[in-house]
PDB file of C-alpha atoms in Angstrom:
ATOM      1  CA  UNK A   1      12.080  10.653   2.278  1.00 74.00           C
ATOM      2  CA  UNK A   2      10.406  11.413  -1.086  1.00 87.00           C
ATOM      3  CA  UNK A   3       6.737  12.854  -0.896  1.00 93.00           C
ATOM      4  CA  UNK A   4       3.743  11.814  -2.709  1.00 95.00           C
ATOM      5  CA  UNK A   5       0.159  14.290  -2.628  1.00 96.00           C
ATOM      6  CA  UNK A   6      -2.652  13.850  -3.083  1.00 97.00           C
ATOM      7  CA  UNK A   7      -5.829  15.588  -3.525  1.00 97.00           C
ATOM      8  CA  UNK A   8      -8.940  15.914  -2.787  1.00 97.00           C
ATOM      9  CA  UNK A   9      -8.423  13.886   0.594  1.00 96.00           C
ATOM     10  CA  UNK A  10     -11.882  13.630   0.852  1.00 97.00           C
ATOM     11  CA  UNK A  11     -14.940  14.186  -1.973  1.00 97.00           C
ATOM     12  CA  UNK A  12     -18.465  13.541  -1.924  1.00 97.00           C
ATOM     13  CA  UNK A  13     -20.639  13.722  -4.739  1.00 96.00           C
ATOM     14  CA  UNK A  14     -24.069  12.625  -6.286  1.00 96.00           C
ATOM     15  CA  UNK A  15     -24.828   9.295  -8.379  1.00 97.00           C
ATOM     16  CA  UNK A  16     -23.548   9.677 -12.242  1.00 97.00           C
ATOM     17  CA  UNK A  17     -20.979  12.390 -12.122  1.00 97.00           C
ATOM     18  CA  UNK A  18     -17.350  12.245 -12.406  1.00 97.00           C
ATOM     19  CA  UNK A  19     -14.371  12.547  -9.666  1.00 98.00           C
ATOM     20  CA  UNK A  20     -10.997  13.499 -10.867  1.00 98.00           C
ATOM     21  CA  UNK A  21      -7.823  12.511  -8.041  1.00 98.00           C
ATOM     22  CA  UNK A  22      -4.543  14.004  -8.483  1.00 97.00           C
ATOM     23  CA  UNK A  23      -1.785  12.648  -7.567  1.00 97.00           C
ATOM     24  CA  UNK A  24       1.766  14.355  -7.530  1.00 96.00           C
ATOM     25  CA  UNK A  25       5.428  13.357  -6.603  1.00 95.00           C
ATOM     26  CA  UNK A  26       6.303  16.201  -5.224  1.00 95.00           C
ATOM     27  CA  UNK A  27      10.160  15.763  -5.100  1.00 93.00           C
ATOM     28  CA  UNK A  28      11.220  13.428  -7.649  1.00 93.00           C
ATOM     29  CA  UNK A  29      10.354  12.462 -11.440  1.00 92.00           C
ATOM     30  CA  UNK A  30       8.016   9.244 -11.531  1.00 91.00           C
ATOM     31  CA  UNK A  31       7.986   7.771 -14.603  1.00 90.00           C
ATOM     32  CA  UNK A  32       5.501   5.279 -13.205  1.00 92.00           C
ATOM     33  CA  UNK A  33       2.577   5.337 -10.482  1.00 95.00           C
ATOM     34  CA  UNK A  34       0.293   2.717  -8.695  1.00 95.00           C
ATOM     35  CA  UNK A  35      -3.147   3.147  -8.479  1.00 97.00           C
ATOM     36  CA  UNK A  36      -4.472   1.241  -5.017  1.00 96.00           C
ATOM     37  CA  UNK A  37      -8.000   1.072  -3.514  1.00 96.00           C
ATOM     38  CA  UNK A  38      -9.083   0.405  -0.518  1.00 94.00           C
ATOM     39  CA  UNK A  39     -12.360  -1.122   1.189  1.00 86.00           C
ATOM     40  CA  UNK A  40     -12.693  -1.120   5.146  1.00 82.00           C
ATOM     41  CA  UNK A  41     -10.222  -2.817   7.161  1.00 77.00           C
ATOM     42  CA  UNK A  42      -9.125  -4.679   4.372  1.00 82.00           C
ATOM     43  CA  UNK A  43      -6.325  -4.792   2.022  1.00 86.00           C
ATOM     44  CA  UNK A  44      -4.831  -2.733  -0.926  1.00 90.00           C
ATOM     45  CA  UNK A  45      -5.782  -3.856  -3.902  1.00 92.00           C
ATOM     46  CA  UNK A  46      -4.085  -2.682  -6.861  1.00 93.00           C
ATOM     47  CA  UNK A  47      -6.154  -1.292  -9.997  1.00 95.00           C
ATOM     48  CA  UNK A  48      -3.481  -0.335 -12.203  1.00 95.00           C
ATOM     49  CA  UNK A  49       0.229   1.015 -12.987  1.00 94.00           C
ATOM     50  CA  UNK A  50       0.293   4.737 -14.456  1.00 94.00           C
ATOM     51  CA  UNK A  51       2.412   5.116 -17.089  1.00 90.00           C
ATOM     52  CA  UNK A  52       4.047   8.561 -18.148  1.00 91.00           C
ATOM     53  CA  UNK A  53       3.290   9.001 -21.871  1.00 88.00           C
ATOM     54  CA  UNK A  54       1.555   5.945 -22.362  1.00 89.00           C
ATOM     55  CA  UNK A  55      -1.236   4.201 -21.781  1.00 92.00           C
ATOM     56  CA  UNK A  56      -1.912   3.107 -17.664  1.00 94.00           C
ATOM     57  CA  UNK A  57      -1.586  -1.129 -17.260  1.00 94.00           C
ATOM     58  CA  UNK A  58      -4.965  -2.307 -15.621  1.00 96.00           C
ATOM     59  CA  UNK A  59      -4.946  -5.121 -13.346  1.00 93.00           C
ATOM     60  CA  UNK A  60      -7.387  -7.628 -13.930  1.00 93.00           C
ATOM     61  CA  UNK A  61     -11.079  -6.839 -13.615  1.00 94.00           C
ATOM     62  CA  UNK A  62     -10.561  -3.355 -13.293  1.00 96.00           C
ATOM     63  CA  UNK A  63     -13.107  -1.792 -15.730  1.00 95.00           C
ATOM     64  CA  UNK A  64     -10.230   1.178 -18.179  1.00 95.00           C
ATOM     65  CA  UNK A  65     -13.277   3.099 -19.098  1.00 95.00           C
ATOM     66  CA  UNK A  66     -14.804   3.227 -15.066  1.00 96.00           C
ATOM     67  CA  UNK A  67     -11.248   4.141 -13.908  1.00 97.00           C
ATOM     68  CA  UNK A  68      -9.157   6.739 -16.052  1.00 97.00           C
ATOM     69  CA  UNK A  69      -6.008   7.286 -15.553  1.00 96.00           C
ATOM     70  CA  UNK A  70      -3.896   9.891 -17.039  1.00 93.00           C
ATOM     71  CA  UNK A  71      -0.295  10.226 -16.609  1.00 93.00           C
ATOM     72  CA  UNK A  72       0.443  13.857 -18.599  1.00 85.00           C
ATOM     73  CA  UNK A  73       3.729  14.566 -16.398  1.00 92.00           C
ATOM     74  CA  UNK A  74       6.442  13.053 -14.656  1.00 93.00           C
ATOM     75  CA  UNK A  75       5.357  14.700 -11.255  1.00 94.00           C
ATOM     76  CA  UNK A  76       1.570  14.007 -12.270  1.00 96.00           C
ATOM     77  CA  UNK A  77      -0.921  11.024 -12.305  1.00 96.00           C
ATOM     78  CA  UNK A  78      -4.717  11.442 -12.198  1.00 97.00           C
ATOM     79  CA  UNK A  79      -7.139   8.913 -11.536  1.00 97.00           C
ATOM     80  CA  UNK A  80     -10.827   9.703 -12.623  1.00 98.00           C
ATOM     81  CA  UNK A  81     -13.563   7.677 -11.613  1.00 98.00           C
ATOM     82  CA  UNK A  82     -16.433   8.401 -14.094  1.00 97.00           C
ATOM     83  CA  UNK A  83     -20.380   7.649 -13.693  1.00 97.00           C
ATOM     84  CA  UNK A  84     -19.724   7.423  -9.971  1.00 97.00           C
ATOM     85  CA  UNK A  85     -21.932   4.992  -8.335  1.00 96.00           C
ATOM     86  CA  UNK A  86     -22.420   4.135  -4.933  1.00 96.00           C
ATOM     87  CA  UNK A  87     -20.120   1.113  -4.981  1.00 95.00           C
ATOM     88  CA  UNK A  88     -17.188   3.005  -5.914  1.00 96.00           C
ATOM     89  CA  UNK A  89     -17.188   5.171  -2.367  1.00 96.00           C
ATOM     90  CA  UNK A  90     -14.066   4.012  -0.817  1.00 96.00           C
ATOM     91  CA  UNK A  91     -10.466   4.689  -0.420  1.00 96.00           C
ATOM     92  CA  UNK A  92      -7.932   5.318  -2.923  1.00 97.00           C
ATOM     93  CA  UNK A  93      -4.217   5.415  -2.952  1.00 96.00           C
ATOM     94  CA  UNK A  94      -1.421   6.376  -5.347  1.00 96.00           C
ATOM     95  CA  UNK A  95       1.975   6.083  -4.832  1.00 95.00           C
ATOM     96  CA  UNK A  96       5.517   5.719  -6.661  1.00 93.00           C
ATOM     97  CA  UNK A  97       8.652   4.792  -5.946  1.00 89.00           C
ATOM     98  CA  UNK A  98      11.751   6.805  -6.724  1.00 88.00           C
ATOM     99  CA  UNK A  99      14.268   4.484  -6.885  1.00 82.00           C
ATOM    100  CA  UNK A 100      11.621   1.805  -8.948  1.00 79.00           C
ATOM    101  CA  UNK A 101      10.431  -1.857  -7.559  1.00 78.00           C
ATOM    102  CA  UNK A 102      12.760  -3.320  -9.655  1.00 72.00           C
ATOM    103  CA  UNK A 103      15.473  -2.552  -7.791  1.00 67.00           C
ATOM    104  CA  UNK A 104      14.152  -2.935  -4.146  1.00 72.00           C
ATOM    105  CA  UNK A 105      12.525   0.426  -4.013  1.00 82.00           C
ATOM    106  CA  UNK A 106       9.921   1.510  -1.405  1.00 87.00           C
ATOM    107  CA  UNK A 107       6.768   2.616  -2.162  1.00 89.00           C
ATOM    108  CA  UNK A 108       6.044   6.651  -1.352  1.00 93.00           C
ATOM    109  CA  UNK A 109       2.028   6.656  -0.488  1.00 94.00           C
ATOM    110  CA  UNK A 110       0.073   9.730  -0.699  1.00 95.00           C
ATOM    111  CA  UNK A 111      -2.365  10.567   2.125  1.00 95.00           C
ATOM    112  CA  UNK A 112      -5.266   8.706   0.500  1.00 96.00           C
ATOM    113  CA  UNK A 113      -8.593   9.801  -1.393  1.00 97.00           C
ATOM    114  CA  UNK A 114     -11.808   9.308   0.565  1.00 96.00           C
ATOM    115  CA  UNK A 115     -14.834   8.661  -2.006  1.00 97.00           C
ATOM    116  CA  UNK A 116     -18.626   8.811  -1.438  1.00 97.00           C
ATOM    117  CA  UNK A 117     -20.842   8.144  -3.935  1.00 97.00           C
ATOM    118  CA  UNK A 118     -24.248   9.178  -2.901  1.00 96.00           C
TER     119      UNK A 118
ATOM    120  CA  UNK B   1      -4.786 -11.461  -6.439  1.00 44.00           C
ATOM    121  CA  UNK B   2      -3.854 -11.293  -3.096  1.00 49.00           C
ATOM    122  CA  UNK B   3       0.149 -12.725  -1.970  1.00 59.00           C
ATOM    123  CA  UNK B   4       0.903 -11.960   1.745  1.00 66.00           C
ATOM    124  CA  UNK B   5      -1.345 -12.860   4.245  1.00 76.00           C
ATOM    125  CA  UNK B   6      -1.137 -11.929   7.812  1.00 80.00           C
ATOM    126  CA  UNK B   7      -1.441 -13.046  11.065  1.00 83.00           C
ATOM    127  CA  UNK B   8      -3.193 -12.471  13.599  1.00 90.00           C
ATOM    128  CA  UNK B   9      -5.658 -10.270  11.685  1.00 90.00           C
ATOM    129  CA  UNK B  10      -5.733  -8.387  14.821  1.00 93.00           C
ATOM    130  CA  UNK B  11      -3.323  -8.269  18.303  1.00 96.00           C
ATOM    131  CA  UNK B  12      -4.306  -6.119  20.937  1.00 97.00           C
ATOM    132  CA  UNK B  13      -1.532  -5.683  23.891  1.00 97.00           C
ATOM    133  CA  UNK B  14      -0.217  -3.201  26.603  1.00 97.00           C
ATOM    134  CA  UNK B  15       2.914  -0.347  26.487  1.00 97.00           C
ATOM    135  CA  UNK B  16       6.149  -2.471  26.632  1.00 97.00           C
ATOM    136  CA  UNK B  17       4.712  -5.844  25.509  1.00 98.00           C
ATOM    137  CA  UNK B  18       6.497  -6.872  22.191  1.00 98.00           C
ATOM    138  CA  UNK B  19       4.222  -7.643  19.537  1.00 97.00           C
ATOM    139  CA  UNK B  20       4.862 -10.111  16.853  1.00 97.00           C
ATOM    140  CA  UNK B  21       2.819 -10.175  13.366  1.00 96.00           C
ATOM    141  CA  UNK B  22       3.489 -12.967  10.607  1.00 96.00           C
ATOM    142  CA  UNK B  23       3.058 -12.530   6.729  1.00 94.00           C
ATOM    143  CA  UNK B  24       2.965 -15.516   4.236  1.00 94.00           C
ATOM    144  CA  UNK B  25       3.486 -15.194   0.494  1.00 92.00           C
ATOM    145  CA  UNK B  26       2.778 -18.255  -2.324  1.00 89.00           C
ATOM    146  CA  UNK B  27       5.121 -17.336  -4.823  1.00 87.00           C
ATOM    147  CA  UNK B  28       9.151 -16.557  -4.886  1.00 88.00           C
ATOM    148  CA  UNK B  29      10.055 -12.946  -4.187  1.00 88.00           C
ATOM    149  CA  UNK B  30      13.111 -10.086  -4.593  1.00 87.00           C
ATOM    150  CA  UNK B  31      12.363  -8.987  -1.587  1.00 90.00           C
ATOM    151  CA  UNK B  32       9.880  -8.067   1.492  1.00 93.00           C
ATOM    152  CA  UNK B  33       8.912  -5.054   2.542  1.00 94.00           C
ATOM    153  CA  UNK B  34       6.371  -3.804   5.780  1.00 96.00           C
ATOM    154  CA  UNK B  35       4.759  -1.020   5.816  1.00 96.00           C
ATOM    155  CA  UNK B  36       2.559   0.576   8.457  1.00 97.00           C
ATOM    156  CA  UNK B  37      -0.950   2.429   7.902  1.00 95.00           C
ATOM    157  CA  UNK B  38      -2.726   4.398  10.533  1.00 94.00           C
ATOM    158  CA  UNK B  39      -6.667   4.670  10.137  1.00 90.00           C
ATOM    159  CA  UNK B  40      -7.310   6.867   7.185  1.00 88.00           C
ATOM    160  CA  UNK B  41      -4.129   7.614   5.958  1.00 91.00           C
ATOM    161  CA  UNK B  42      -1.528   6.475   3.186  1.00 91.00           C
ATOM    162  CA  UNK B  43       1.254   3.918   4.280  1.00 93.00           C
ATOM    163  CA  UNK B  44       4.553   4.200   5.427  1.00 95.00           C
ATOM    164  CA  UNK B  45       7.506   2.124   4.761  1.00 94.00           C
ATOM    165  CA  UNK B  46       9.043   0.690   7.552  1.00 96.00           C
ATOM    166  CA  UNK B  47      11.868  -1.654   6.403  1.00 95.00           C
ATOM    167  CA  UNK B  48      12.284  -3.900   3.859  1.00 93.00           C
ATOM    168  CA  UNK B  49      14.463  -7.509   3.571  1.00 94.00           C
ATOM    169  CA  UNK B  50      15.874  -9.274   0.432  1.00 92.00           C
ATOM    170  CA  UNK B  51      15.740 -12.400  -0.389  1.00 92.00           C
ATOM    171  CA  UNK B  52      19.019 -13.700   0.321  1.00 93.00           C
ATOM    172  CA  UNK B  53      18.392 -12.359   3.676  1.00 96.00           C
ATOM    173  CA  UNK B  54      17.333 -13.780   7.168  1.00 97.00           C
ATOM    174  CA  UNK B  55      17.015 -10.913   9.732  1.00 98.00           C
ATOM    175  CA  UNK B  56      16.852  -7.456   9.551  1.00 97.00           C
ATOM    176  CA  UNK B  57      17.291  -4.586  12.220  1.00 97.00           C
ATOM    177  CA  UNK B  58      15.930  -1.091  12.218  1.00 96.00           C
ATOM    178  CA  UNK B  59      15.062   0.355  15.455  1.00 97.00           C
ATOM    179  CA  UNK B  60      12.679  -1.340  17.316  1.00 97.00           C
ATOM    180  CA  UNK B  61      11.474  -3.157  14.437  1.00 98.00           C
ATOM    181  CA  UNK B  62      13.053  -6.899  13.599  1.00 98.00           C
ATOM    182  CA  UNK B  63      12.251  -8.607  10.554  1.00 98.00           C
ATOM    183  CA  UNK B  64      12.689 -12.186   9.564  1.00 98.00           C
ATOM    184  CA  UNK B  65      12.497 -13.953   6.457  1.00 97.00           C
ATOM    185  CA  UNK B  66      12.554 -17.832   5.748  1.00 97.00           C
ATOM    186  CA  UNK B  67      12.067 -18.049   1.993  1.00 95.00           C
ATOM    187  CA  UNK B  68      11.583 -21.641   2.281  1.00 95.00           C
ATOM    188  CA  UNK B  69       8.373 -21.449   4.581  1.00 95.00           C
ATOM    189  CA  UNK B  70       7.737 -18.396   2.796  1.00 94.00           C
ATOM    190  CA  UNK B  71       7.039 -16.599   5.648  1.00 95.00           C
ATOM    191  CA  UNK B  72       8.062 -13.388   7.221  1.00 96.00           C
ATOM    192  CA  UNK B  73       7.747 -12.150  10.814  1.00 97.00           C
ATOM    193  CA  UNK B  74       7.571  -8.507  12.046  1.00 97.00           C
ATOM    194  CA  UNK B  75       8.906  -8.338  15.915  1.00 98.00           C
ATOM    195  CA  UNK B  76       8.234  -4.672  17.649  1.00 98.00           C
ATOM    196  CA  UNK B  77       9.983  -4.336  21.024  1.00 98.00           C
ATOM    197  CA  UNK B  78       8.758  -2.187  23.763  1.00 98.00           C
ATOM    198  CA  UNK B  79       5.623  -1.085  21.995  1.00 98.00           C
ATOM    199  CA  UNK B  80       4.126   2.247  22.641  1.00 97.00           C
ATOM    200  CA  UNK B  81       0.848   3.282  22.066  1.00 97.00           C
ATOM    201  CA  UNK B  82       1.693   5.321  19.282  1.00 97.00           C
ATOM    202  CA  UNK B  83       2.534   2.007  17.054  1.00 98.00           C
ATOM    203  CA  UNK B  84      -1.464   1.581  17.347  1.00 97.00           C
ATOM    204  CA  UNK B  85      -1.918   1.024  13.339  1.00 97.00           C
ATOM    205  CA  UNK B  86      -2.137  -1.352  10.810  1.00 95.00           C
ATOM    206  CA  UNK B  87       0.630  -3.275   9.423  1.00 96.00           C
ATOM    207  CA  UNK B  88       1.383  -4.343   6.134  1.00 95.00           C
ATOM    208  CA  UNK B  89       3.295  -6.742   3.697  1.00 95.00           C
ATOM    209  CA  UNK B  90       4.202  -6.454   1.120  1.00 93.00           C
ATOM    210  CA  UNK B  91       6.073  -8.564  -1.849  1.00 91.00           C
ATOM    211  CA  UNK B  92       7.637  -7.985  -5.488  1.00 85.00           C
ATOM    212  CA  UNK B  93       6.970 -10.998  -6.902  1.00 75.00           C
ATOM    213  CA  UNK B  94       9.956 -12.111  -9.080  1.00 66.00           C
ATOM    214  CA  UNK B  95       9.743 -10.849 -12.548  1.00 65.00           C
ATOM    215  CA  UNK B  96       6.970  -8.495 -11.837  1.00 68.00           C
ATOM    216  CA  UNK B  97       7.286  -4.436 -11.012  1.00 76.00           C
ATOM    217  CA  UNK B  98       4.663  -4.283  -8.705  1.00 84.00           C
ATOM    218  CA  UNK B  99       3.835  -4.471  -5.130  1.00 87.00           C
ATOM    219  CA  UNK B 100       1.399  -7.008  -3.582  1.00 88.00           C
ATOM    220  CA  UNK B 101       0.171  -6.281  -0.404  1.00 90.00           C
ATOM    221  CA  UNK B 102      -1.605  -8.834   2.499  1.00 89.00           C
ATOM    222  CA  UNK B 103      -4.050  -8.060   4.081  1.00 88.00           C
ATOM    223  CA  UNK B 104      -2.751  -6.587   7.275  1.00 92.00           C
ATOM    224  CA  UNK B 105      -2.525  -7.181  10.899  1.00 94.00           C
ATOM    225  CA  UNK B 106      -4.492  -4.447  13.066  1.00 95.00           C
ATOM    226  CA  UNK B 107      -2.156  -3.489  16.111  1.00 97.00           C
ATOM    227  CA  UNK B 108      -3.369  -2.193  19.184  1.00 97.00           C
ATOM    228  CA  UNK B 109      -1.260  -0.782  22.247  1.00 98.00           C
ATOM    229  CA  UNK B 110      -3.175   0.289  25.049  1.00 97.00           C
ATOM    230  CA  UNK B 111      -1.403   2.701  27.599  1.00 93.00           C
TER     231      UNK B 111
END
């Protein structure tokens, strides 16, 4: 199957700075990938569909200027969460899907970003 | 905004037991997929059903689909204690590219 990284796997870092998560396709040209986070023992919530060469699609109530998300390549996504603050420690996702949604694709999932904002 | 929802939220059963999780969605679909997350990790696909179809076979896994209930059920046979994660659905909504996932059914097989 196709393979999705994703790094760092785990960060920790102080009130107000930035955290930049990379997110590569490692095997196949994604033209577009999804942004997830993650709060304990729940569900995936989707924040918003990267978009190479344009501008990312939020979902609703997902602040643009919290949540950056860059999409430079067609192997590479980057999510950066600026002015971290303690309620944005939790667990993010990215993935893509080689063959697209649209079609009946799967989803590829990286390994996951573990945020803590202290 | 949330689609599937499973149930049980949690099912806790021995090595060999079959275990049996339901997902229900609101609105029509292209199709259904699982997937499978173990504690701390990214997901994994496990199988996915259309819409035009009832039952689906991969393994151990079985799937169902009745799109007039809107309802989907996951069947694992002959669990092992390795299929201790959390399981997922997930739905494409029709005319949208995206995936909306439930909120999972926590599986656990004890040896």
């Amino acid at each position: 199957g196709a393979v999705v990284s994703q790094h760092p796997s785990r960060v920790i870092c102080k009130s107000g700075t930035s955290v930049k998560i990379e997110c590569r396709s490692l095997d196949f040209q994604a033209t577009t990938m999804f942004w997830y986070r993650q709060f304990p023992k729940k569900s995936l919530m989707l924040m918003a569909t990267s978009n190479e060469g344009s501008k990312a699609t939020y979902e609703q109530g997902v602040e643009k200027d919290k949540f950056l998300i860059n999409h430079a390549s067609l192997t590479l996504s980057t999510l950066t969460v600026t002015s971290a603050h303690p309620e944005d420690s939790s667990f993010y996702i990215c993935s893509a899907s080689p063959m697209g949604l649209a079609g009946g694709g799967e989803l590829f999932f990286g390994e996951g970003s573990r945020l803590t904002v202290l | 905004s949330q689609q599937g929802e499973e149930d049980p939220q949690a099912l806790s059963i021995q090595e060999g037991e079959n275990a049996t999780m339901n997902c229900s969605y609101k609105t029509s679909i292209n199709n259904l997929q699982w997937y499978r997350q173990n504690s701390g990790r990214g997901l994994v696909h496990l199988i996915l059903i259309r819409s035009n179809e009832r039952e689906k076979h991969s393994g151990r896994l079985r799937v169902t689909l009745d799109t007039s209930k809107k309802s989907s059920s996951l069947l694992i046979t002959a669990s092992r204690a390795a299929d201790t994660a959390s399981y997922f659905c997930a739905t494409d909504e029709a005319g949208y590219s995206t995936l909306t996932f439930g909120k999972g059914t926590m599986l656990l097989v004890s040896p």
